[in-house]
CSV table of C-alpha atoms in Angstrom, one decimal:
chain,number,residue,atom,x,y,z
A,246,UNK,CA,0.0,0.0,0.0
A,247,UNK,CA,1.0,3.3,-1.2
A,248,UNK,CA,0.1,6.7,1.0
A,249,UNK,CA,0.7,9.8,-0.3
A,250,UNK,CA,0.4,12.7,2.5
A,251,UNK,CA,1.9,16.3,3.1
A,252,UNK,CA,5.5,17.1,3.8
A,253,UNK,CA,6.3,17.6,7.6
A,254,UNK,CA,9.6,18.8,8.7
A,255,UNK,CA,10.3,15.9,10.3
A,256,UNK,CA,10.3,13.7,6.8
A,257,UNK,CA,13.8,15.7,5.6
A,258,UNK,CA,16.1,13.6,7.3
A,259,UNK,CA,14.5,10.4,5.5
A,260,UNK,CA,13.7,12.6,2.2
A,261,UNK,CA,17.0,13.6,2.1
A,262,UNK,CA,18.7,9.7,2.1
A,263,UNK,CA,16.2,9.4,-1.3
A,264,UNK,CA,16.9,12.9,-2.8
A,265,UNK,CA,21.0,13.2,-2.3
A,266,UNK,CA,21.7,9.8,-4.4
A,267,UNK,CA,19.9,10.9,-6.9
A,268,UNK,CA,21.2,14.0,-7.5
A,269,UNK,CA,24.8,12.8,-6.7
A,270,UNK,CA,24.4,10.5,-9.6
A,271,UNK,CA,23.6,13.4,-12.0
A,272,UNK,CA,22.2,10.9,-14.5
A,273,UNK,CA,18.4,12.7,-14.7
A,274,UNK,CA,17.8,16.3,-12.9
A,275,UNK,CA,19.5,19.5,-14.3
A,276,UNK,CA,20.6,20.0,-10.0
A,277,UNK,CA,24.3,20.7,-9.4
A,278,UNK,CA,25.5,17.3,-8.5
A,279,UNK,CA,27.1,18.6,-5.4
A,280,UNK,CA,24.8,20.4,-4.0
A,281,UNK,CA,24.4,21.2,-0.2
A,282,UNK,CA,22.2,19.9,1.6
A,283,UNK,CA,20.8,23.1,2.5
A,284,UNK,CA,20.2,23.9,-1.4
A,285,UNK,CA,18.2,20.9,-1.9
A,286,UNK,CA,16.4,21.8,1.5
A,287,UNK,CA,15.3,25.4,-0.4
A,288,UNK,CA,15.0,23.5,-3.9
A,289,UNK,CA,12.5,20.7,-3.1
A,290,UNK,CA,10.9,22.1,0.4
A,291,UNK,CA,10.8,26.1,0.5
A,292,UNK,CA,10.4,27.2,-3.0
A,293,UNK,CA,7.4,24.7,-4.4
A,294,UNK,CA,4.1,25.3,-3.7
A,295,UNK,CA,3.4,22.0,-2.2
A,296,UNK,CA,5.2,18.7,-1.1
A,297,UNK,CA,3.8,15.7,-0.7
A,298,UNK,CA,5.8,12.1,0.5
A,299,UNK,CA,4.7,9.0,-0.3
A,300,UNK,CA,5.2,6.2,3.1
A,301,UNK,CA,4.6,2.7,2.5
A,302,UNK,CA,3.1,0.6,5.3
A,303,UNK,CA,5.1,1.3,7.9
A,304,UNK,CA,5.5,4.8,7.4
A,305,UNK,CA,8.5,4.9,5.7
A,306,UNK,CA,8.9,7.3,3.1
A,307,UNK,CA,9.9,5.7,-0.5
A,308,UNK,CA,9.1,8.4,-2.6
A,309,UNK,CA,8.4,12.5,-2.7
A,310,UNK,CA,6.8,15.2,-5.2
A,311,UNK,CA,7.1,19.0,-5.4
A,312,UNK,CA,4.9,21.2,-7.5
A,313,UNK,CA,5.1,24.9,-8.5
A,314,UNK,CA,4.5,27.1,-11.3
A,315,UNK,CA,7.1,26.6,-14.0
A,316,UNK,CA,6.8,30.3,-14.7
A,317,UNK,CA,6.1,33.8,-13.0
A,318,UNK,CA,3.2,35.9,-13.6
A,319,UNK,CA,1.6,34.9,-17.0
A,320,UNK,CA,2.8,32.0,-16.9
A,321,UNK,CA,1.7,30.6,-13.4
A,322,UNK,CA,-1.3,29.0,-14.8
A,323,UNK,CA,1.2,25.9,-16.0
A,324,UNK,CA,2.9,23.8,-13.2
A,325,UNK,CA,5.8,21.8,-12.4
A,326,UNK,CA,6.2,18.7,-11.0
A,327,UNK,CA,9.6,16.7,-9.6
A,328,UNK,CA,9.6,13.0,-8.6
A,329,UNK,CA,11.8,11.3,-6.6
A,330,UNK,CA,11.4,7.5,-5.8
A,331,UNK,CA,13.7,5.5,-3.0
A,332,UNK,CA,16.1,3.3,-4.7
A,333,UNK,CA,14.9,-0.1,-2.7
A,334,UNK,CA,11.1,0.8,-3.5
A,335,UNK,CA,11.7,1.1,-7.6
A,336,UNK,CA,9.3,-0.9,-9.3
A,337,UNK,CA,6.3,-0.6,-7.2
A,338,UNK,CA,4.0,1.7,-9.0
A,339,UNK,CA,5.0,4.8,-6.6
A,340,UNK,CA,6.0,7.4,-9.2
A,341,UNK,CA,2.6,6.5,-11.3
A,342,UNK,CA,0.8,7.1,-7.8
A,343,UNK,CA,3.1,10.2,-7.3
A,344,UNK,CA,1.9,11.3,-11.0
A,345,UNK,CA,-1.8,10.9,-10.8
A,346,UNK,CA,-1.6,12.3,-7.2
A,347,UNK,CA,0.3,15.5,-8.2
A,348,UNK,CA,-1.9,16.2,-11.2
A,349,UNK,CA,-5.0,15.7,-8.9
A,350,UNK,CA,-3.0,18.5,-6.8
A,351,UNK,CA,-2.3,20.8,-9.7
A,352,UNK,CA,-6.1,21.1,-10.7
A,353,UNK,CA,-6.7,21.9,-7.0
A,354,UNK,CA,-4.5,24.3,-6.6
A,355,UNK,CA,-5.8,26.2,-10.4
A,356,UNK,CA,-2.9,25.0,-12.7
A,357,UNK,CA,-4.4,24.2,-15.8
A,358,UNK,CA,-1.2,22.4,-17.5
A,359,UNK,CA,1.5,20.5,-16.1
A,360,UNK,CA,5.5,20.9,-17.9
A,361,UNK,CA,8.2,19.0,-17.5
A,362,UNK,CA,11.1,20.8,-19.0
A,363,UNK,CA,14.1,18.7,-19.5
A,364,UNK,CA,13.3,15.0,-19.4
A,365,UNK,CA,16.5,13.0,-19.9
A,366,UNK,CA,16.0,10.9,-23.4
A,367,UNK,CA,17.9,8.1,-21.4
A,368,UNK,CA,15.7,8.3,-18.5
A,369,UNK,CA,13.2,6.1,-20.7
A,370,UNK,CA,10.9,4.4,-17.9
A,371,UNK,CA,10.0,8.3,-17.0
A,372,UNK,CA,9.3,8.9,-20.6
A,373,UNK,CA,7.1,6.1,-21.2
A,374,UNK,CA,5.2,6.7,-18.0
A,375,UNK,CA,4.7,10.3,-18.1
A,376,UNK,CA,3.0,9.7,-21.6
A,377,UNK,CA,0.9,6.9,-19.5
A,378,UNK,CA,0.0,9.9,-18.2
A,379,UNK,CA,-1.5,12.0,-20.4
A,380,UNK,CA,1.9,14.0,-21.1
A,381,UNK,CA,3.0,14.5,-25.1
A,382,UNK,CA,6.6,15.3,-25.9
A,383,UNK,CA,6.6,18.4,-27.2
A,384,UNK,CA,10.1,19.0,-28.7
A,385,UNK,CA,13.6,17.9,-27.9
A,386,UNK,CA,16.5,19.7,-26.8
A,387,UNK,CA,19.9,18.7,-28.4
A,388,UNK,CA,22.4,17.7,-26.1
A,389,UNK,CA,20.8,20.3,-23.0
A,390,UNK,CA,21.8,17.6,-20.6
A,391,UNK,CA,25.5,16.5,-19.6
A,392,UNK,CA,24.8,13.0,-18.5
A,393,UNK,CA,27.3,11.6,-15.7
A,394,UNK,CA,27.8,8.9,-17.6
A,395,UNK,CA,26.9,8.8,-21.2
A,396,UNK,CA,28.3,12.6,-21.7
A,397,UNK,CA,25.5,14.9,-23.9
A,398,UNK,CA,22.4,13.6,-24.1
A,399,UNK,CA,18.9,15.0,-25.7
A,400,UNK,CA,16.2,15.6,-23.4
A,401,UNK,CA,12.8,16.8,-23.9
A,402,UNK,CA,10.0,19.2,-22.9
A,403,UNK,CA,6.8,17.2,-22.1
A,404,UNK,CA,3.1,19.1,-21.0
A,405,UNK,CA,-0.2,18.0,-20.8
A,406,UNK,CA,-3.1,19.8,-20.1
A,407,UNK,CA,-5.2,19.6,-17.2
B,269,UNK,CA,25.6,53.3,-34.6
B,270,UNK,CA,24.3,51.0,-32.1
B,271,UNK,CA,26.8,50.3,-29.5
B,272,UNK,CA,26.8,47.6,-27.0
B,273,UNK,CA,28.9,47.7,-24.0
B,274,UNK,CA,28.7,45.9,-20.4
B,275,UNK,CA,26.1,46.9,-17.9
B,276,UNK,CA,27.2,50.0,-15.7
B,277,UNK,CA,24.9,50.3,-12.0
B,278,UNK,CA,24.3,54.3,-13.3
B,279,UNK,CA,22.4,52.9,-16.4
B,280,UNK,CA,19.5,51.2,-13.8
B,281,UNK,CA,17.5,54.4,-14.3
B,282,UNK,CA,17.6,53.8,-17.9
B,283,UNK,CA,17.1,50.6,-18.0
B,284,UNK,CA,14.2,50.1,-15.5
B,285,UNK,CA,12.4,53.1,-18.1
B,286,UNK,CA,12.8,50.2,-20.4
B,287,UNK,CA,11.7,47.8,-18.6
B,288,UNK,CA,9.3,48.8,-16.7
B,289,UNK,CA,6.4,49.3,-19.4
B,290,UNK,CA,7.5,46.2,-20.9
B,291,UNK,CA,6.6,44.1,-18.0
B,292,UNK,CA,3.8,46.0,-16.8
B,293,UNK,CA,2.2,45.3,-20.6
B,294,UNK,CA,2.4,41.8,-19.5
B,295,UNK,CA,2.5,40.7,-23.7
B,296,UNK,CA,5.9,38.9,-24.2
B,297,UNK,CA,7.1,38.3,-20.6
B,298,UNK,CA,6.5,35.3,-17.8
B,299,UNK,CA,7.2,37.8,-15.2
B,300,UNK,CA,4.4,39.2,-12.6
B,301,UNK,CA,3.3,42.6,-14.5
B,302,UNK,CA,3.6,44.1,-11.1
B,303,UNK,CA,6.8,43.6,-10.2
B,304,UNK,CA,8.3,45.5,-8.2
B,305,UNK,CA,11.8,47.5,-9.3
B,306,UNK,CA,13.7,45.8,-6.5
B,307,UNK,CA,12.7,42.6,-8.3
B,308,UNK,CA,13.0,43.6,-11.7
B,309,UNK,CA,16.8,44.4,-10.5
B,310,UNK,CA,17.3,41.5,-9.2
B,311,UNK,CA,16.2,39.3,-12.5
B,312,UNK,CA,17.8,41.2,-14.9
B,313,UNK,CA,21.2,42.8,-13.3
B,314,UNK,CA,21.5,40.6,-10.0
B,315,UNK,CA,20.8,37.0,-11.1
B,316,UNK,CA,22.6,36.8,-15.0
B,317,UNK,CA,25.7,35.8,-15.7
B,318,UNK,CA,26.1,39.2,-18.0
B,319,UNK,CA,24.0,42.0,-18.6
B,320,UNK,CA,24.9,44.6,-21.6
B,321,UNK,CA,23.3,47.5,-22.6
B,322,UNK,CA,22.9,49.0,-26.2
B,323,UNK,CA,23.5,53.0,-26.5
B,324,UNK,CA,22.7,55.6,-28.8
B,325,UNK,CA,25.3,58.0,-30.6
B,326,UNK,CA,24.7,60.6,-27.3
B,327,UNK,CA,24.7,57.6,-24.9
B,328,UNK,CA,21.5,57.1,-24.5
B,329,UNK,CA,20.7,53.5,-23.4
B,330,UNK,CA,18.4,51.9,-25.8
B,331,UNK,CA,18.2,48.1,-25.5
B,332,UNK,CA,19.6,45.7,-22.8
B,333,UNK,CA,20.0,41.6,-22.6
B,334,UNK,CA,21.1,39.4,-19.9
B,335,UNK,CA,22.8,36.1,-20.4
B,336,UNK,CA,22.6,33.2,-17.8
B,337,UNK,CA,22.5,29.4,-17.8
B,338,UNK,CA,19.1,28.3,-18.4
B,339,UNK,CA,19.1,25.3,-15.6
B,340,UNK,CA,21.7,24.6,-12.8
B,341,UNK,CA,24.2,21.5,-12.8
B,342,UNK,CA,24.2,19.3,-15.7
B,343,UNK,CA,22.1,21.8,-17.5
B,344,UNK,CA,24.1,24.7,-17.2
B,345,UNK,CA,25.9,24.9,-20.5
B,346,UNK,CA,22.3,26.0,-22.0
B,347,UNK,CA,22.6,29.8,-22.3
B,348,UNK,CA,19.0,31.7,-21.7
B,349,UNK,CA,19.2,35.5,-22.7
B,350,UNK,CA,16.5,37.7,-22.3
B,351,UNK,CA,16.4,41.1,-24.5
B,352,UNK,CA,14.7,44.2,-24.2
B,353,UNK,CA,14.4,47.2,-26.5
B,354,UNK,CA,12.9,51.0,-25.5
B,355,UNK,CA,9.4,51.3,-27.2
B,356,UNK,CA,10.6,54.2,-29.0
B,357,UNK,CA,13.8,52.7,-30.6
B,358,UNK,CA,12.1,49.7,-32.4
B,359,UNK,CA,12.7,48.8,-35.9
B,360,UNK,CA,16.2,50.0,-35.8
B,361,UNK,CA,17.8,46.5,-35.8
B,362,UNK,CA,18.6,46.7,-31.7
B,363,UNK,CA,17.2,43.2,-30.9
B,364,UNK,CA,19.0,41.9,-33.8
B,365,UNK,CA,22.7,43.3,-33.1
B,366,UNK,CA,21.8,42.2,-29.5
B,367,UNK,CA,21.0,38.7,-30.1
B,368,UNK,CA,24.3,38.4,-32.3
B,369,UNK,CA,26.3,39.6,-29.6
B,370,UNK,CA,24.6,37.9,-26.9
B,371,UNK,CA,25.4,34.3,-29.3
B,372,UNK,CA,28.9,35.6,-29.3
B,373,UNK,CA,29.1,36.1,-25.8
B,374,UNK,CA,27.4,32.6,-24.6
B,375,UNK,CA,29.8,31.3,-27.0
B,376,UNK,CA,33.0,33.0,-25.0
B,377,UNK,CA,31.3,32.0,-21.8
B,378,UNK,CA,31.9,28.1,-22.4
B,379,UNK,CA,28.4,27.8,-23.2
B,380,UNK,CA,27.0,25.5,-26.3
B,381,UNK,CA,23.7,26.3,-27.0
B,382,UNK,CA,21.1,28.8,-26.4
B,383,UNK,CA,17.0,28.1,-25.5
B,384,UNK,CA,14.3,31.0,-24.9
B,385,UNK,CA,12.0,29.0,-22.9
B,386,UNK,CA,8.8,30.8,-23.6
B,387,UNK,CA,8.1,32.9,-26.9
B,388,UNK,CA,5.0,33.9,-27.3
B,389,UNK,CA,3.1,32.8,-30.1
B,390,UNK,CA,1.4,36.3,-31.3
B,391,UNK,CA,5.2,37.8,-31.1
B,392,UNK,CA,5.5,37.5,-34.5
B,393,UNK,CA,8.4,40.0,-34.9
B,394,UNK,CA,10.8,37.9,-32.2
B,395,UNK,CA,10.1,34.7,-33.6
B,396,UNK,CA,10.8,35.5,-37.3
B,397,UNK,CA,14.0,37.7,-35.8
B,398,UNK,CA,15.3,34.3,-33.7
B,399,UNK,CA,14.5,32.0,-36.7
B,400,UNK,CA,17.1,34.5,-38.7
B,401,UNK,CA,19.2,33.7,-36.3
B,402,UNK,CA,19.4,29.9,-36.1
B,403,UNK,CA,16.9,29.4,-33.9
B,404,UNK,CA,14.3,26.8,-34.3
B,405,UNK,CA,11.1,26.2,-32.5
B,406,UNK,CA,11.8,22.7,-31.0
B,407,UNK,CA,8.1,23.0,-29.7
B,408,UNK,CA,5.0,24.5,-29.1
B,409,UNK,CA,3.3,24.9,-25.3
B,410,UNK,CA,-0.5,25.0,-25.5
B,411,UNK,CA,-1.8,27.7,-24.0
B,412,UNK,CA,1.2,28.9,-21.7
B,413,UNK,CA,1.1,32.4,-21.7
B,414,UNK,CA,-1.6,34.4,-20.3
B,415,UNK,CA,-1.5,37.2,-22.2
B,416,UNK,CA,-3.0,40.6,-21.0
B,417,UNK,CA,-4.8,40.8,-24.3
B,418,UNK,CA,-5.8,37.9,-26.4
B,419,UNK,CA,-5.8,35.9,-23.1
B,420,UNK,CA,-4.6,32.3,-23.1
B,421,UNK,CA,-1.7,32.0,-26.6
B,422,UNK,CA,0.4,29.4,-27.3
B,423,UNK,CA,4.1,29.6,-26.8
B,424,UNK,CA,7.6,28.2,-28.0
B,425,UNK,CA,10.5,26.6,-27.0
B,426,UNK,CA,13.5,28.0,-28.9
B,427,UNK,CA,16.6,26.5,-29.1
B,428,UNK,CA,20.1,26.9,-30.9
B,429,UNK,CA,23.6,25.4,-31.1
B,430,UNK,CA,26.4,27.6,-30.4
């Protein structure tokens, strides 16, 4: 069982074990690969709109969202959404739950489209379930992301509206 | 002659007089049309990685761009500029000389490629002026921009290779 529930302050300490692999890794979010912990505090907690974790039955948390408006003033009306998923609890449907949660979210709070705007080409398991969900690639960058490993890749802008 | 030299802090009153109705028009930009000067400062002198200012034959300052990386970390070798030209020096070929110089300075800044995130559909005059200058519209955002006028418009990503 998946449960999806508001941030509380005392999540970061678990949040953080999920969020600083990932972006130590640098293979899929345009995040400075060393950044301080205190960074990814502001970047992921302060500055989105809302954050929600997702626990699994013992109230662990495998997995986290944060949503804002991709843009200022007359573009707040489109969000933005990023996932992160434990590494041990890959597999289990939690970013798809994340997904459908966070759009559900988005309405609520008035966004009327969601944009993801750099989407690693080799991060295909996002790509393919982002379209499950309702999201169309609408262009490709050329070589906008330096992949850790695999040096430039493409990555894309996907959207959907709400 | 239009002459482009680096941003000094006496040109802010300039500049904001530039500004200012530009935002407040709320037609071309994804930044709140009431923002304040302190933030307007702070987006286009404060936060860029270079700022310039185009000038008159008596000095006067008549355009302005600033250059910084569009994302953080493994995205930051995407240049974003953003350019600005006074309402009553249009149609002199300032937004063009300013692009070329901002491609030239990205270029001298390490980075490789150059995106405008959010061009707005009915700004006819940009687009074809970026498509001169190698830009192509890697996509198109449904409804993205809410603009002051003709409401929700479509907008473009933009994207060039240094």
């Amino acid at each position: 069982m998946i449960r999806i529930r508001p941030y509380q302050p005392d999540d970061w300490y678990g949040l953080w074990a999920i969020l600083e692999p990932v972006f130590r890794a640098g293979e899929t979010y345009a995040v400075p690969r060393d950044i301080s912990e205190q960074d990814a505090h502001r970047l992921w907690i302060e500055l989105p709109r809302a954050v929600r974790v997702a626990v699994d039955d013992e109230g662990r948390i495998t997995g986290s969202y944060a949503l804002k408006p991709n843009q200022p003033g007359p573009g707040d009306h489109v969000a933005n959404c990023g996932y992160m998923v434990a590494e041990n609890a890959r597999g289990q449907g939690i970013a798809g739950e994340m997904c459908d949660h966070s759009l559900t979210l988005a309405r609520q709070l008035g966004f009327v489209a969601m944009q993801y705007n750099l989407v690693v080409e080799s991060n295909e398991t996002a790509i393919r379930l982002w379209q499950q969900h309702g999201f169309e690639i609408i262009g490709t960058l050329p070589r906008a992301f330096r992949h850790s490993v695999l040096g430039p890749v493409d990555a894309h802008v996907m959207y959907r509206l709400l």
